[in-house]
Structures are given as structure tokens and as C-alpha cells.
mmCIF file of C-alpha atoms and ligand atoms in Angstrom:
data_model
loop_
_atom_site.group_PDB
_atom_site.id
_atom_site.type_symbol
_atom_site.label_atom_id
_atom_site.label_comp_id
_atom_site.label_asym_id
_atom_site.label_seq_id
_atom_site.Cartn_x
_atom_site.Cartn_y
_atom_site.Cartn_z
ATOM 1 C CA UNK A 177 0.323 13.692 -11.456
ATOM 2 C CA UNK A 178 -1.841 12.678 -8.528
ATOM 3 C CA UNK A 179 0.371 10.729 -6.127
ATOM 4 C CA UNK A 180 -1.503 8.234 -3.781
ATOM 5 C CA UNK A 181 0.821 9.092 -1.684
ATOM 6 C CA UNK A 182 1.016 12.906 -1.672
ATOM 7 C CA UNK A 183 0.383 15.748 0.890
ATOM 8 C CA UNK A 184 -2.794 18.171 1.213
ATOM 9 C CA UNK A 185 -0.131 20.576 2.803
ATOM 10 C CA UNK A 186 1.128 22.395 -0.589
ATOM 11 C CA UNK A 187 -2.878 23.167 -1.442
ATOM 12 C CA UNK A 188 -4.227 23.970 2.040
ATOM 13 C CA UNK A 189 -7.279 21.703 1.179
ATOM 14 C CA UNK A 190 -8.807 19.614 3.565
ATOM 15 C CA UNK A 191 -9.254 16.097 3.730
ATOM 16 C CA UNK A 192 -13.080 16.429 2.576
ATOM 17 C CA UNK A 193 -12.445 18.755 -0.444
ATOM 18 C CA UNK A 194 -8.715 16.965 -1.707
ATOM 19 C CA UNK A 195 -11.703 13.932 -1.775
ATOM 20 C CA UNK A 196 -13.963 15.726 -3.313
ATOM 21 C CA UNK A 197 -11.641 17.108 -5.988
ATOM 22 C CA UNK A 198 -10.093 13.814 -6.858
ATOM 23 C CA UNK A 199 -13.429 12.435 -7.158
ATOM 24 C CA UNK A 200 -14.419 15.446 -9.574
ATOM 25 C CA UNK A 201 -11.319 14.952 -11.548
ATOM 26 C CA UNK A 202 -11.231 11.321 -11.658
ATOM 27 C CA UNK A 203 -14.639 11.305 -12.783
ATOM 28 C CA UNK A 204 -13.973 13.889 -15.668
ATOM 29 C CA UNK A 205 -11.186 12.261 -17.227
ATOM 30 C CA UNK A 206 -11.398 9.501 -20.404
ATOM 31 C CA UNK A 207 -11.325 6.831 -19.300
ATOM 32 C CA UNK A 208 -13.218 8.075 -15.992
ATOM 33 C CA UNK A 209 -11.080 6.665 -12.761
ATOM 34 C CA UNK A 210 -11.011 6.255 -9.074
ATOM 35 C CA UNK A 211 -7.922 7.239 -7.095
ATOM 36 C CA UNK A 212 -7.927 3.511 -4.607
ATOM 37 C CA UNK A 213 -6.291 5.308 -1.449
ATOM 38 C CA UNK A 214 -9.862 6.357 -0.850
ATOM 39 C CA UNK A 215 -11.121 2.569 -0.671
ATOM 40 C CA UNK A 216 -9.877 2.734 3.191
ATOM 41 C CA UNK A 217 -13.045 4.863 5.238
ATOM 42 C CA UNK A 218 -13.761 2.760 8.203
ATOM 43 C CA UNK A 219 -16.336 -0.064 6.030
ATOM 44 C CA UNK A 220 -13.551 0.003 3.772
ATOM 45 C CA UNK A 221 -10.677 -1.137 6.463
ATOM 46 C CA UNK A 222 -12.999 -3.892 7.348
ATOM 47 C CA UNK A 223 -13.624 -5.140 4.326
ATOM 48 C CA UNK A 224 -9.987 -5.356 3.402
ATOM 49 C CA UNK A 225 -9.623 -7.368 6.454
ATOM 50 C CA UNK A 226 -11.847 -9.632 5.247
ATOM 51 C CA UNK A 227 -9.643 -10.054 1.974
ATOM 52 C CA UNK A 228 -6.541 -10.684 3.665
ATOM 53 C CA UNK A 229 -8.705 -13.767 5.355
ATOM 54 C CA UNK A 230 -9.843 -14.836 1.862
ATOM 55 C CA UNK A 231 -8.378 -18.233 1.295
ATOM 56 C CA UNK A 232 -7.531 -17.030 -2.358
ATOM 57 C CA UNK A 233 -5.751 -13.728 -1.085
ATOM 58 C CA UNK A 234 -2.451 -15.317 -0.997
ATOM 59 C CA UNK A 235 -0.428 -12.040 -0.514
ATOM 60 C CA UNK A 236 -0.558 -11.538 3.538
ATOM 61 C CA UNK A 237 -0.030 -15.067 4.435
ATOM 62 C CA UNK A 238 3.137 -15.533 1.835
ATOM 63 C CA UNK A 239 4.791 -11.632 3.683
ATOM 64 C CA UNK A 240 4.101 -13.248 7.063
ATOM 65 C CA UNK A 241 5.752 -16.436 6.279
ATOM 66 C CA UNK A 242 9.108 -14.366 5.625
ATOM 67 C CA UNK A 243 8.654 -12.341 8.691
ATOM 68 C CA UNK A 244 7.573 -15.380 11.009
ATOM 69 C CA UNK A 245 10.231 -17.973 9.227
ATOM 70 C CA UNK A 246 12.873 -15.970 8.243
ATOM 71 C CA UNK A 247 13.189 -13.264 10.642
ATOM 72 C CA UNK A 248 16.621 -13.922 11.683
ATOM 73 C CA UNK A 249 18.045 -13.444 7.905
ATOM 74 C CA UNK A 250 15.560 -10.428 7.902
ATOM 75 C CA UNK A 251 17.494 -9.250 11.205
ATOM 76 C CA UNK A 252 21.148 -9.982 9.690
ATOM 77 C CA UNK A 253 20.432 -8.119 6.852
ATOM 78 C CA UNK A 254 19.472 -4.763 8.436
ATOM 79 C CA UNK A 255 21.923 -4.876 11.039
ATOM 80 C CA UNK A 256 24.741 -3.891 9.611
ATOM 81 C CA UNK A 257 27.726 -3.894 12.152
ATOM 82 C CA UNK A 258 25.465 -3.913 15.005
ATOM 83 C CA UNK A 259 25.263 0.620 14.704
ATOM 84 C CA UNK A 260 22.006 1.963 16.347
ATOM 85 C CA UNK A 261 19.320 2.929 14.189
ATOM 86 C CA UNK A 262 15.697 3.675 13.190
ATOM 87 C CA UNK A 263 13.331 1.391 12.251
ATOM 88 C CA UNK A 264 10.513 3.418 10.273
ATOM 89 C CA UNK A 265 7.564 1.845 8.867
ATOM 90 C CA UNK A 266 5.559 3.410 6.197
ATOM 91 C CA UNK A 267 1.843 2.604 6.858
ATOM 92 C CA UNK A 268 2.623 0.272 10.052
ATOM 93 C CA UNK A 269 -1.562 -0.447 10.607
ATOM 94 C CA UNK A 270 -1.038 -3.198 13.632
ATOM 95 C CA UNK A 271 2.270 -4.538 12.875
ATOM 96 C CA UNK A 272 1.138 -7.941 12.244
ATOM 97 C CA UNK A 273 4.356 -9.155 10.386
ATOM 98 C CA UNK A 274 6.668 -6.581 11.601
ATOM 99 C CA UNK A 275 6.489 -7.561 15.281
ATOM 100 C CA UNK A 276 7.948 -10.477 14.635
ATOM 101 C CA UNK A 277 11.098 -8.735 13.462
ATOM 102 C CA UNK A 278 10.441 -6.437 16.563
ATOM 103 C CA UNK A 279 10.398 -8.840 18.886
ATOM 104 C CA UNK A 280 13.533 -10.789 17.510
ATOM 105 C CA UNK A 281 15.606 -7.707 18.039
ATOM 106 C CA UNK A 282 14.557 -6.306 21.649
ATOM 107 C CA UNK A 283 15.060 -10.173 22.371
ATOM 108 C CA UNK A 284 18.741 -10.093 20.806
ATOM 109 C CA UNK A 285 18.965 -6.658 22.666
ATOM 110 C CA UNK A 286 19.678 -3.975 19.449
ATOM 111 C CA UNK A 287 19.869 -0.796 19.608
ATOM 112 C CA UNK A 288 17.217 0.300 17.560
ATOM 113 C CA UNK A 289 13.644 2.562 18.147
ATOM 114 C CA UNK A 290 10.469 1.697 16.275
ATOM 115 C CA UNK A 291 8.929 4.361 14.170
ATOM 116 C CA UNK A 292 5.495 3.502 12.728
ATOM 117 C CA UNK A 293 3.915 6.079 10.226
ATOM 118 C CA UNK A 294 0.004 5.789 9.447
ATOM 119 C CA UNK A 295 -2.272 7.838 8.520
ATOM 120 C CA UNK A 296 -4.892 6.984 11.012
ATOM 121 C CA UNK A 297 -3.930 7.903 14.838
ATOM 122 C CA UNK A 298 -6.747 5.415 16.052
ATOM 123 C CA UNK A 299 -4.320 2.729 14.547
ATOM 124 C CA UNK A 300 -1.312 4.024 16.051
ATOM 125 C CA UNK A 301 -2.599 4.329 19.479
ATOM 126 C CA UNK A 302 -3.783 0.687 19.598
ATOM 127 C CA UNK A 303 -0.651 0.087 18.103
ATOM 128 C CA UNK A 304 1.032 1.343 20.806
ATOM 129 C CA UNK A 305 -1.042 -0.415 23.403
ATOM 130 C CA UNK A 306 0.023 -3.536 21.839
ATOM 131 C CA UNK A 307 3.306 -3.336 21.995
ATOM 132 C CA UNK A 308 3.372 -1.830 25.357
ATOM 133 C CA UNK A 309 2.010 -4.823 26.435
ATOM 134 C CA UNK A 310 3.815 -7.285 24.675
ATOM 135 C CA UNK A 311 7.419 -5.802 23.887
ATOM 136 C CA UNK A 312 7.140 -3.330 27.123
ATOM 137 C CA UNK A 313 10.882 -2.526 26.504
ATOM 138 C CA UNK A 314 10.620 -1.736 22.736
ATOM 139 C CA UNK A 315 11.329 1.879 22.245
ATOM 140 C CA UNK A 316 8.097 3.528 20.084
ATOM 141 C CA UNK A 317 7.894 6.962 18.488
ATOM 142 C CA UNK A 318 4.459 6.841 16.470
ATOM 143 C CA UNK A 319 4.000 9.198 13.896
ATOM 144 C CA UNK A 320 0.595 10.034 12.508
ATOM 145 C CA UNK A 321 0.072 11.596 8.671
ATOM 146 C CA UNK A 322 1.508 11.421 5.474
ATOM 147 C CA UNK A 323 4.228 9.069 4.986
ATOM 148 C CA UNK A 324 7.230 11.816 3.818
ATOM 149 C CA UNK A 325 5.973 14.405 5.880
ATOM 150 C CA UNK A 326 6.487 11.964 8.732
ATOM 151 C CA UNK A 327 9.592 10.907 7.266
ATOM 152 C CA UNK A 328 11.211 14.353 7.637
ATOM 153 C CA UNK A 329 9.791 14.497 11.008
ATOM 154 C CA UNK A 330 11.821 11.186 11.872
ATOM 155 C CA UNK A 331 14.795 12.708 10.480
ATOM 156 C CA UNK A 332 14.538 15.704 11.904
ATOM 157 C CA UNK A 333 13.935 13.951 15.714
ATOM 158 C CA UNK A 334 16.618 11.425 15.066
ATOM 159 C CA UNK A 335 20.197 11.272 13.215
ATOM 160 C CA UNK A 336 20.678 7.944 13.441
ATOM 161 C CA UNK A 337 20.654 5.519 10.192
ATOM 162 C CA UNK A 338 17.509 4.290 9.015
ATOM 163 C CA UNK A 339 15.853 1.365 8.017
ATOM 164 C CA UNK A 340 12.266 2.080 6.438
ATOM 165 C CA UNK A 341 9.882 -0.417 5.759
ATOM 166 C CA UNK A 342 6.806 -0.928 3.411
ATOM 167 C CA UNK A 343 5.514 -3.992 3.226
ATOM 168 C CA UNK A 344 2.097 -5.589 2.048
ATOM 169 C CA UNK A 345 2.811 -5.055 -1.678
ATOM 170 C CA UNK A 346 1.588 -1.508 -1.518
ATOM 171 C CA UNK A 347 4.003 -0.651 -3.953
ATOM 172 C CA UNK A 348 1.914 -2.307 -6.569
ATOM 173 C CA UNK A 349 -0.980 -0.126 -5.857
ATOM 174 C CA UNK A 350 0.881 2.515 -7.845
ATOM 175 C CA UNK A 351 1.014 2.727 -11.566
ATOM 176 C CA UNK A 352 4.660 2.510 -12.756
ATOM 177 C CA UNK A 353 5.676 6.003 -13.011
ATOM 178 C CA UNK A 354 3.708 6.471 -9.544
ATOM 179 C CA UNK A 355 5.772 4.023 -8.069
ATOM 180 C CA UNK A 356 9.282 5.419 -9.855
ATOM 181 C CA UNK A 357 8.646 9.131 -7.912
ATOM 182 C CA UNK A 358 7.885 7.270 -5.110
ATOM 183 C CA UNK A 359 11.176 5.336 -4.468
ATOM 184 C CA UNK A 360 13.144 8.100 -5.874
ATOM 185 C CA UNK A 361 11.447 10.844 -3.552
ATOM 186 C CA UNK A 362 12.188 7.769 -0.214
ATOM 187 C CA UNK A 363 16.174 7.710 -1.845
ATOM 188 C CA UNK A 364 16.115 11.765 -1.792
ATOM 189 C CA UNK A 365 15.143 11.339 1.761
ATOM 190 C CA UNK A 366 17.414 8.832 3.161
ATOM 191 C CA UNK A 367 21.105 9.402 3.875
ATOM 192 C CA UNK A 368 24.431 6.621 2.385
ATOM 193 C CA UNK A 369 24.046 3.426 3.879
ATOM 194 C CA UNK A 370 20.373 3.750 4.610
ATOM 195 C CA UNK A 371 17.690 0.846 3.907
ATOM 196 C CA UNK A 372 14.347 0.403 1.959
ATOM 197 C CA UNK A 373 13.198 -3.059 2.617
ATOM 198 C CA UNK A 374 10.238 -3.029 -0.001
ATOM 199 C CA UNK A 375 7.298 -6.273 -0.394
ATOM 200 C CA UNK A 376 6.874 -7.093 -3.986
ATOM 201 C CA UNK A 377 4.005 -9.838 -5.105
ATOM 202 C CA UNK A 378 6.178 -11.485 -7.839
ATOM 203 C CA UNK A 379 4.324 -12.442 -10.839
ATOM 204 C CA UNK A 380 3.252 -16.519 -10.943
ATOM 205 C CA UNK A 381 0.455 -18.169 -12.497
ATOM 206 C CA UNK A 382 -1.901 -16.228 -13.657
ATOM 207 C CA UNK A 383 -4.650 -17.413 -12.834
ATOM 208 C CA UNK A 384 -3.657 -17.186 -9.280
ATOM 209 C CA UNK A 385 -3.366 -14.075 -8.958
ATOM 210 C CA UNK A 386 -6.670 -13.479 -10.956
ATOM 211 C CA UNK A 387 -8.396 -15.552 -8.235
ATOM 212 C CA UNK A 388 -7.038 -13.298 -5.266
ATOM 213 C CA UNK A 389 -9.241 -10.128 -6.924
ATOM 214 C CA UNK A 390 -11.928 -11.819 -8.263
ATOM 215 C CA UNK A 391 -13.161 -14.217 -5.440
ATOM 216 C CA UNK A 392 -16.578 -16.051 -5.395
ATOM 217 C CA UNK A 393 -18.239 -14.868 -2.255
ATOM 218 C CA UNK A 394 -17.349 -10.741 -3.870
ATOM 219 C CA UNK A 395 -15.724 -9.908 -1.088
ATOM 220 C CA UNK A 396 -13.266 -7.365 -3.792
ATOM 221 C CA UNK A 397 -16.779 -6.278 -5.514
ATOM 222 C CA UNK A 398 -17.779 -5.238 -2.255
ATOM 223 C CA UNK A 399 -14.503 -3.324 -1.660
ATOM 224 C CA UNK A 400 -14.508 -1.795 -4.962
ATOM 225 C CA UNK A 401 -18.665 -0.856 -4.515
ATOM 226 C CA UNK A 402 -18.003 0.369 -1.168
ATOM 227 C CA UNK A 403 -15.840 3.497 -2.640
ATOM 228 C CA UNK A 404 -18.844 4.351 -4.718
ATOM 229 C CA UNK A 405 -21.080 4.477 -1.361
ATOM 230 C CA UNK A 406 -18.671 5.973 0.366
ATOM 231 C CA UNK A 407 -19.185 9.256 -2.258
ATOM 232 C CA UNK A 408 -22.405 8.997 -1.898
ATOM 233 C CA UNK A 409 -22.088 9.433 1.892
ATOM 234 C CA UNK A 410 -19.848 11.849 1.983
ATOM 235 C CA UNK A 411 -19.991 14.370 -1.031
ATOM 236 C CA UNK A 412 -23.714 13.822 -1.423
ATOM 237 C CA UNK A 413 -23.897 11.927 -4.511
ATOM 238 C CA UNK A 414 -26.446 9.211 -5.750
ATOM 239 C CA UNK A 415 -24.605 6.185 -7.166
ATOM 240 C CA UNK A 416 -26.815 3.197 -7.388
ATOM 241 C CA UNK A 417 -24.232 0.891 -7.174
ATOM 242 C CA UNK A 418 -26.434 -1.810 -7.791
ATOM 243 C CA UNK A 419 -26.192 -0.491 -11.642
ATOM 244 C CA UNK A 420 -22.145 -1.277 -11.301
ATOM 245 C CA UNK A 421 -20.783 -4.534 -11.805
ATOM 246 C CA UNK A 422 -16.980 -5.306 -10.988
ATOM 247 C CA UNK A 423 -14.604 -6.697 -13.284
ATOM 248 C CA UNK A 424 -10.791 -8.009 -12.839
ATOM 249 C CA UNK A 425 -8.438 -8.427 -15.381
ATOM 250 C CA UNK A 426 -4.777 -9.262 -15.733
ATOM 251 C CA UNK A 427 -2.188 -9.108 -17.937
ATOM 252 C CA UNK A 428 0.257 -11.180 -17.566
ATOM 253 C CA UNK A 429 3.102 -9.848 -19.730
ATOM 254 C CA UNK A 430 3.206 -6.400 -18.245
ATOM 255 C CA UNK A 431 1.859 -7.829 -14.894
ATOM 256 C CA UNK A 432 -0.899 -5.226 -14.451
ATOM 257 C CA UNK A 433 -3.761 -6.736 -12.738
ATOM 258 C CA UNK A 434 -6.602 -4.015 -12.566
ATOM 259 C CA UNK A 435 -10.222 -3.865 -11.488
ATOM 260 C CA UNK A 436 -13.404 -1.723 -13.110
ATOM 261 C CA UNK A 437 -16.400 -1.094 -12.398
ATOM 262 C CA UNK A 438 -18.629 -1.609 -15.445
ATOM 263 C CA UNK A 439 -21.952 0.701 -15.906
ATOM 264 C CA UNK A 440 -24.702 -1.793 -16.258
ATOM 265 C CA UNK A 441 -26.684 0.806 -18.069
ATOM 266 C CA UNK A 442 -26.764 4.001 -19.885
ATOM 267 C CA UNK A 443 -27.129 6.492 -16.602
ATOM 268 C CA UNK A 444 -26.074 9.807 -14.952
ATOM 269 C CA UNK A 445 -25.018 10.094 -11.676
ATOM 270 C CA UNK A 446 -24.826 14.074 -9.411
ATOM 271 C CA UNK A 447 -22.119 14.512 -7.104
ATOM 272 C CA UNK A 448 -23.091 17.649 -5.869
ATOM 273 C CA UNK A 449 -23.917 20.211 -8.051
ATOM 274 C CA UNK A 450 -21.881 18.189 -11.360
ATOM 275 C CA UNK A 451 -23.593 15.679 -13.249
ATOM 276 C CA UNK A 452 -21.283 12.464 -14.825
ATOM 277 C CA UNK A 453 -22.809 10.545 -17.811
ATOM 278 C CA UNK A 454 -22.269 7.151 -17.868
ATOM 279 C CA UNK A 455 -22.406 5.175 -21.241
ATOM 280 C CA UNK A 456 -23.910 1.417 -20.684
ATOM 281 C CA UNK A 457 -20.628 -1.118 -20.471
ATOM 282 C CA UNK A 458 -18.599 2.620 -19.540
ATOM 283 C CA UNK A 459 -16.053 1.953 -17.399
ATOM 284 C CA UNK A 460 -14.650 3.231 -14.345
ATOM 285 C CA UNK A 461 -11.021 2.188 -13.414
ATOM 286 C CA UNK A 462 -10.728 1.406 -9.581
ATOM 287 C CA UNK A 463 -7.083 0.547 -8.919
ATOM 288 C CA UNK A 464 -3.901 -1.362 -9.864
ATOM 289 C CA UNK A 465 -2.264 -4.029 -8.404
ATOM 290 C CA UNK A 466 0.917 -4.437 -10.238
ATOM 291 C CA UNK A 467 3.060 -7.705 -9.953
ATOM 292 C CA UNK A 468 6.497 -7.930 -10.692
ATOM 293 C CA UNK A 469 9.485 -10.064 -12.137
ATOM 294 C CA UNK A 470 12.900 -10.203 -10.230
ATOM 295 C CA UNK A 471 14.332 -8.203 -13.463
ATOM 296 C CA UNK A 472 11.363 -5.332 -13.110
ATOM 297 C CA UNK A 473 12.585 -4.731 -9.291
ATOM 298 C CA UNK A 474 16.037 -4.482 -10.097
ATOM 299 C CA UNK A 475 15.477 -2.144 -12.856
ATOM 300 C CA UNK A 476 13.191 0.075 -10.318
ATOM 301 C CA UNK A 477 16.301 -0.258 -7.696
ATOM 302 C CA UNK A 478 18.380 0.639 -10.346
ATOM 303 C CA UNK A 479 16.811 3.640 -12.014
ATOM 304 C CA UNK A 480 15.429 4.858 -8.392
ATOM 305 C CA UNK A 481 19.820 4.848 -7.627
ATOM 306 C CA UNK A 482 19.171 2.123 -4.804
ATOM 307 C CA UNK A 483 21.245 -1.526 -4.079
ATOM 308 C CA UNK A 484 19.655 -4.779 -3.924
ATOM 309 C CA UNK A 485 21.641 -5.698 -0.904
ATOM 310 C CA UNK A 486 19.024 -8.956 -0.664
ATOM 311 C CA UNK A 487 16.165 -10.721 -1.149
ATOM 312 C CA UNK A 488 14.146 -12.785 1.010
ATOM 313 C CA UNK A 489 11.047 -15.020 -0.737
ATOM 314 C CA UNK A 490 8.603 -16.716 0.615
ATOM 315 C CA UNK A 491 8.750 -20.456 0.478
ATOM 316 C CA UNK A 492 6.463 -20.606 -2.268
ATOM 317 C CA UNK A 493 8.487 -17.553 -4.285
ATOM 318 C CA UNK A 494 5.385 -15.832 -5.125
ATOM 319 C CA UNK A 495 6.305 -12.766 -2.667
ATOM 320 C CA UNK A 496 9.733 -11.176 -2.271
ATOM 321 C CA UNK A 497 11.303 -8.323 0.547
ATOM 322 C CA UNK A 498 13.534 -6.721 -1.166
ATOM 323 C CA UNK A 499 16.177 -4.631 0.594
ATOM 324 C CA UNK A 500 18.137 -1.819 -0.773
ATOM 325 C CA UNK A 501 20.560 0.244 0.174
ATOM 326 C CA UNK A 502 21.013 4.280 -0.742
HETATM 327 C C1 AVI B 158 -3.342 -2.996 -0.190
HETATM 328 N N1 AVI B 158 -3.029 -3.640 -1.468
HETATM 329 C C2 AVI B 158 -1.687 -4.189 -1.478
HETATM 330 C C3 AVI B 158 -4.063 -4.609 -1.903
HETATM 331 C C4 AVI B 158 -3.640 -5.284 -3.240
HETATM 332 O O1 AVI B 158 -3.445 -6.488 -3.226
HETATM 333 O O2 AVI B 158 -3.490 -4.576 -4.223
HETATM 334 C C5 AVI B 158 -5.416 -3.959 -2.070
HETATM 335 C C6 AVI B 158 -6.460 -4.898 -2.618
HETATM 336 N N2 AVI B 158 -7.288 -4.630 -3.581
HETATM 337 C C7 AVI B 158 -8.074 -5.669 -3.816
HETATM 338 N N3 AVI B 158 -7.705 -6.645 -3.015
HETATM 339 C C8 AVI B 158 -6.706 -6.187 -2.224
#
């Protein structure tokens, strides 16, 4: 199984050939398929930007409403008798809804020291600049790479409980099974009485949440198209992407909702020295963005061996934090 979230460290690749070799194997399999954690180069971060200011991408606005509206509960809830602990978060980027929860606890005067985990050090260090400026009391360890590498590295600097964070709906970028290792792999690392607080985009109306990937200006084309340019740049390959169209659908039962990129016409395409043949109407699976009922994240709480110790919504209860408890 390829993991979105694994580590290059048990193959000794580097970042360029792990991408290459995903590509490769991606490409090779039936159906063919992209892995998405490679949608994020640098035109890929701005892009996504750019969706989370899409009036139709509800998901950022409905996690910041908990965060900005219901940060106190938020603060109750990981509290727990006031002991000191760790607050780690899994793919941090710039904090936007987590500061708020930052703030309200240096305010209230916890205990506590911020760990954010990313991938990208650029991120962290502006990251830190922020909150130097703003929470100049907040205590910070950064930690750059992979997100349970970085986790053993917190434990290893720090005994104290933990409280790890991953927010955005990122969860539902993994298929099902993806997610299950993940959570159980986080409750392997964590110690009794630890937390997971974990955002979940519940599913609603469907056509809602078709609307957030398929917008009208193709803002998500562009962030789906971009991966395909983005192997062309970097493992010299010659996708004419204007011979890919994107397509969204989603099922509402199983609350899948997946994008493709169709093949306009019967072409090949070299990546290197390996040719890929692409039937017209082939497609090419891009990513998953899996939405959830209440019962399908107790069952992964369950079967992961975590408590639902609560659950914060939004006020529109089309986006839930849930926290659990090893
Ligand atoms: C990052 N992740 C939670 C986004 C999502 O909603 O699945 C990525 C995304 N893909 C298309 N639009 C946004």
C-alpha cells in the first residue's frame, strides 16, 4: 500500500525518484491513478489557496467557524485537569484556525508548548515569525518532515501528554483503508489519556458538496491539470494537458467524492524513457475526498481503539472536530 502519508526513510529514495516512482506506478496500474499528495509543488499551494477562497469551497470557512466561535469548548475539552502538555499539529501550514485556540490558551495562561509538523520548512519558519509576533509568549518547537517521523521526534523531546491535531478534512484525502492505518499507526504512537482531535466534512446535500470540486471558474481543473504539468516539469514528460478534461463525481451513499481526469483522445504520453497509452475517454483517478456520517467516524474511532470524548460542529453541521482519546 502506498500511504500518502508515508516516509522515503525505509527506501533511501529521494524526494525526486519516490515522485518519479509513484508516478511510474500510478501510471501502470488499471485503472491508471495519481497519488494527490503531489498536487502541493509551489503552483499547486497557490492554487489551493485559491479554493479555500472559492465561495463554493465551504470546508475552511465551516473548520474556522468552530475554532473562531467555539474555541472555549475546544479549550475545555483538551484540558483535562489543567496537566501540562503538547499541542502537536500534523501539517500546521500557517495556523489559520489553530491560533485561535493558541491564543485562547497563552491568554488563559496553560501550560502547554506548540508543536507544528509540516513538511515544508519555508512554512514553518514564517510560521514561526507569526507567532513570534503575535503570541510572543507562546512556547514553539517546529518540526519539519514527515508527520510520524516528527511525531517520534516530539515524543522523544517531550514526555508530557499530547494533544495532536489534524484538521482541514485531510483525513478524507485517504481512501478508507488508507485512513484506518493511519489512525491506528497515530493510536500506536500516543500514550493513555492522549488526544486526536480529527476535522471530518460530514456528508450533506449532495449537490453541495459536488459544487465545492467542480466550480465554474475551474479553479479544481486547474489544480488537478497542474499535477500533470508539474510531471512534465520535473520528470521530463510531455502531457498536453490540454487533451485532459476534469471530471467530479460523488456518491452519496458511500460518500466518496472523487475527481478524474478524462483523455480527450486516443494518445501516448513519455515520462522519461516509459511510454503510457492512453485510450480516448481513459481515465486517470486524481484523488478522494471522502465525506462522512457521524456513525462512519465512530466506527473509525472504534476499530482504530480510540474514544469519542466530543464533538464540536459547525453551526451549519456540515463539518465536525472530533476528539478522541487513546
Ligand atoms: C486538502 N483537502 C482536504 C482538500 C479536499 O477538500 O479534499 C483538497 C482539495 N481537492 C480539491 N479541492 C480541494
Amino acid at each position: 500500500m502506498n500511504s500518502q502519508f508515508d516516509t522515503d526513510l525505509q527506501t533511501g529514495m529521494d524526494t525526486v525518484d519516490r515522485f518519479r516512482s509513484d508516478v511510474l506506478e500510478g501510471l501502470g496500474s488499471n485503472p491508471k491513478k495519481m497519488f494527490s499528495k503531489y498536487f502541493y509543488d509551489k503552483t499547486g499551494d497557490q492554487i489551493f489557496q485559491q479554493i479555500m477562497k472559492m465561495p463554493e469551497y465551504y470546508l475552511t470557512n465551516c473548520e474556522l467557524d468552530i475554532f473562531k466561535n467555539k474555541t472555549k469548548e475546544l479549550a475545555d475539552t483538551i484540558l483535562l485537569n489543567n496537566t501540562p502538555f503538547d499541542l502537536i499539529e500534523l501539517g500546521a501550514g500557517d495556523a489559520m484556525k489553530s491560533s485561535y485556540l493558541l491564543k485562547h490558551l497563552v491568554e488563559k495562561d496553560i501550560d502547554f508548548t506548540y508543536m507544528p509538523i509540516d513538511i515544508s520548512g519555508n512554512i514553518l519558519s514564517v510560521l514561526n515569525e507569526k507567532l513570534s509576533k503575535e503570541l510572543p509568549t507562546l512556547d514553539v518547537v517546529a518540526l519539519e518532515g514527515d508527520y510520524f517521523n516528527m511525531l517520534d521526534k516530539a515524543t522523544s523531546i517531550s514526555k508530557r501528554r499530547k494533544v495532536v491535531l489534524f484538521l482541514g478534512g485531510n483525513i478524507g484525502n485517504m481512501d478508507l483503508e488508507e485512513s484506518y492505518h493511519f489512525c491506528r499507526e497515530l493510536n500506536r504512537k500516543l500514550n493513555l489519556g492522549d488526544l486526536l482531535l480529527i476535522g471530518f466534512d460530514l456528508k450533506k446535500n449532495p449537490h453541495t458538496i459536488l459544487n465545492a470540486y467542480n466550480d465554474s471558474e475551474g479553479i479544481t481543473a486547474s489544480f488537478n491539470l497542474n499535477l500533470l504539468l508539474r510531471i512534465n516539469r520535473e520528470l521530463e514528460a510531455d502531457f498536453d494537458v490540454t487533451q485532459f478534461q476534469h471530471y467530479q463525481t460523488y456518491d452519496p451513499v458511500s460518500g466518496a467524492c472523487k475527481s478524474y481526469l478524462v483523455s480527450l483522445e486516443k494518445q501516448h504520453v513519455q515520462i522519461g524513457n516509459n511510454i503510457f497509452n492512453f485510450k480516448e475517454n481513459e481515465l486517470i483517478d486524481m484523488e478522494i475526498s471522502q465525506k462522512f456520517s457521524p456513525n462512519d467516524i465512530s466506527k473509525l474511532a472504534k476499530k482504530t481503539k480510540f474514544h469519542i470524548r466530543k464533538e464540536i460542529n459547525d453551526s451549519k453541521n456540515w463539518f465536525v472536530d472530533s476528539i478522541w482519546q487513546v
